[in-house]
Short mmCIF file of C-alpha atoms in Angstrom, two decimals:
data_model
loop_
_atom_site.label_atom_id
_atom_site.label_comp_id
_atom_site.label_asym_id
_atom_site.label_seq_id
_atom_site.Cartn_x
_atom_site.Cartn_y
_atom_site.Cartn_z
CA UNK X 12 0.00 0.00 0.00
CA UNK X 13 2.99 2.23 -0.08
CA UNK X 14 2.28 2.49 3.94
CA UNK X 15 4.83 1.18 6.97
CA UNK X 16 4.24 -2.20 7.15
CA UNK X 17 5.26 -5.52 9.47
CA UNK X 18 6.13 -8.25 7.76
CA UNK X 19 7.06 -11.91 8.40
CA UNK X 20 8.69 -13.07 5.30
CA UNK X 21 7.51 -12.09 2.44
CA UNK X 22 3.86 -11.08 4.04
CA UNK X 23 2.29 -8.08 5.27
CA UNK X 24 0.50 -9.12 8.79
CA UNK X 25 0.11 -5.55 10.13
CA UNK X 26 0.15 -2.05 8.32
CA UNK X 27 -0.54 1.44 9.32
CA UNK X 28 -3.44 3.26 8.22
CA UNK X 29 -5.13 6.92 8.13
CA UNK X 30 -5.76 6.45 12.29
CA UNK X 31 -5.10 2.99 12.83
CA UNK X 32 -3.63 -0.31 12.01
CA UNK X 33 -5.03 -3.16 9.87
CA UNK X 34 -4.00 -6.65 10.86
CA UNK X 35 -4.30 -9.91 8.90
CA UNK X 36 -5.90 -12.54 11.34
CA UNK X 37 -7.50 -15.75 10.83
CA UNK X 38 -10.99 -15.22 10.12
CA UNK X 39 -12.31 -17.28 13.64
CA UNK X 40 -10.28 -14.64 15.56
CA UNK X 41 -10.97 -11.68 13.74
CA UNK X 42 -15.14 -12.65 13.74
CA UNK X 43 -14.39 -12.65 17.77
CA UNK X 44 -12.63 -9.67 17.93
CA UNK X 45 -14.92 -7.62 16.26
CA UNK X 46 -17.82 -9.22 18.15
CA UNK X 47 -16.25 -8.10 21.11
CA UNK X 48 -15.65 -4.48 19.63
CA UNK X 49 -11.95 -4.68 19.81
CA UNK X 50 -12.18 -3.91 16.55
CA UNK X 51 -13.92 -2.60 13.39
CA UNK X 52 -14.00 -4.12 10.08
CA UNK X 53 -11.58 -3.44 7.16
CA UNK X 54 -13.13 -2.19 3.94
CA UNK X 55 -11.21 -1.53 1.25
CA UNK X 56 -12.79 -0.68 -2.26
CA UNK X 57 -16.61 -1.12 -0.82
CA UNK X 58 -15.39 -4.76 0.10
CA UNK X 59 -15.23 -5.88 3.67
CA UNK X 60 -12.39 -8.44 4.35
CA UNK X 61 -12.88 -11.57 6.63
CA UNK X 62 -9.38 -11.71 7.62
CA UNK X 63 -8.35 -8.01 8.16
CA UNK X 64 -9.47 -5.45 10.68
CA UNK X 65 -8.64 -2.63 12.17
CA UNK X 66 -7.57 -1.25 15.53
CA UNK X 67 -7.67 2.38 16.10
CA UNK X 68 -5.28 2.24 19.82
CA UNK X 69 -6.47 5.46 21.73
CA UNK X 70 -3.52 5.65 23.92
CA UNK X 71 -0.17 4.01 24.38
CA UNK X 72 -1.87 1.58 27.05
CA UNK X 73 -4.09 0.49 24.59
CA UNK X 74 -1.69 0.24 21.46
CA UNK X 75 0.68 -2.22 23.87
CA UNK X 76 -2.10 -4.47 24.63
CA UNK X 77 -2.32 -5.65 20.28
CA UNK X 78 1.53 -7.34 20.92
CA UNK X 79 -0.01 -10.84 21.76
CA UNK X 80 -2.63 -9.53 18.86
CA UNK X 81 0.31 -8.81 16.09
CA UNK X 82 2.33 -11.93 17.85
CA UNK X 83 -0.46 -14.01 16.25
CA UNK X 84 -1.01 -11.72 13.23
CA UNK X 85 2.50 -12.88 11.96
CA UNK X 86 2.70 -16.31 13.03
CA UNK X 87 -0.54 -17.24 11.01
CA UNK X 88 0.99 -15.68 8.14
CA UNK X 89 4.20 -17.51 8.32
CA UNK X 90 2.46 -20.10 8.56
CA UNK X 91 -0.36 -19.54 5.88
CA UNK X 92 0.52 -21.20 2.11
#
């Protein structure tokens, strides 16, 4: 996207964006965390995505608590074909 990025390998898991962050999670985890409202969903191009979303940290406290989040973010890509 031509935006700071994480990668692991070759593939984007987390990226910054306008306010927030997407990150690439699989879909089970991403349905719960925007069920819980941790979250919002990532459109891009009028389409939603099932496997990214979007955290928009408030404050510092809340930006260190996505670690374990972006921890898991880059080991299912790694690990994704």
């Amino acid at each position: 996207f031509g935006l700071p990025a994480g990668y692991a390998g070759r593939k984007m898991f987390v990226c910054l964006i306008e306010d927030g962050l997407i990150v690439k999670l699989p879909e089970q985890l991403a349905r719960e965390e925007l069920r819980r409202g941790r979250a919002t969903p990532f459109v891009r191009r009028g389409q939603t995505s099932k496997a990214w979303i979007k955290y928009v940290p408030r404050t510092a406290s809340e930006a260190r608590r996505l670690a374990p989040v972006l921890e898991v973010a880059a080991r299912h890509v790694a690990e994704s074909a």
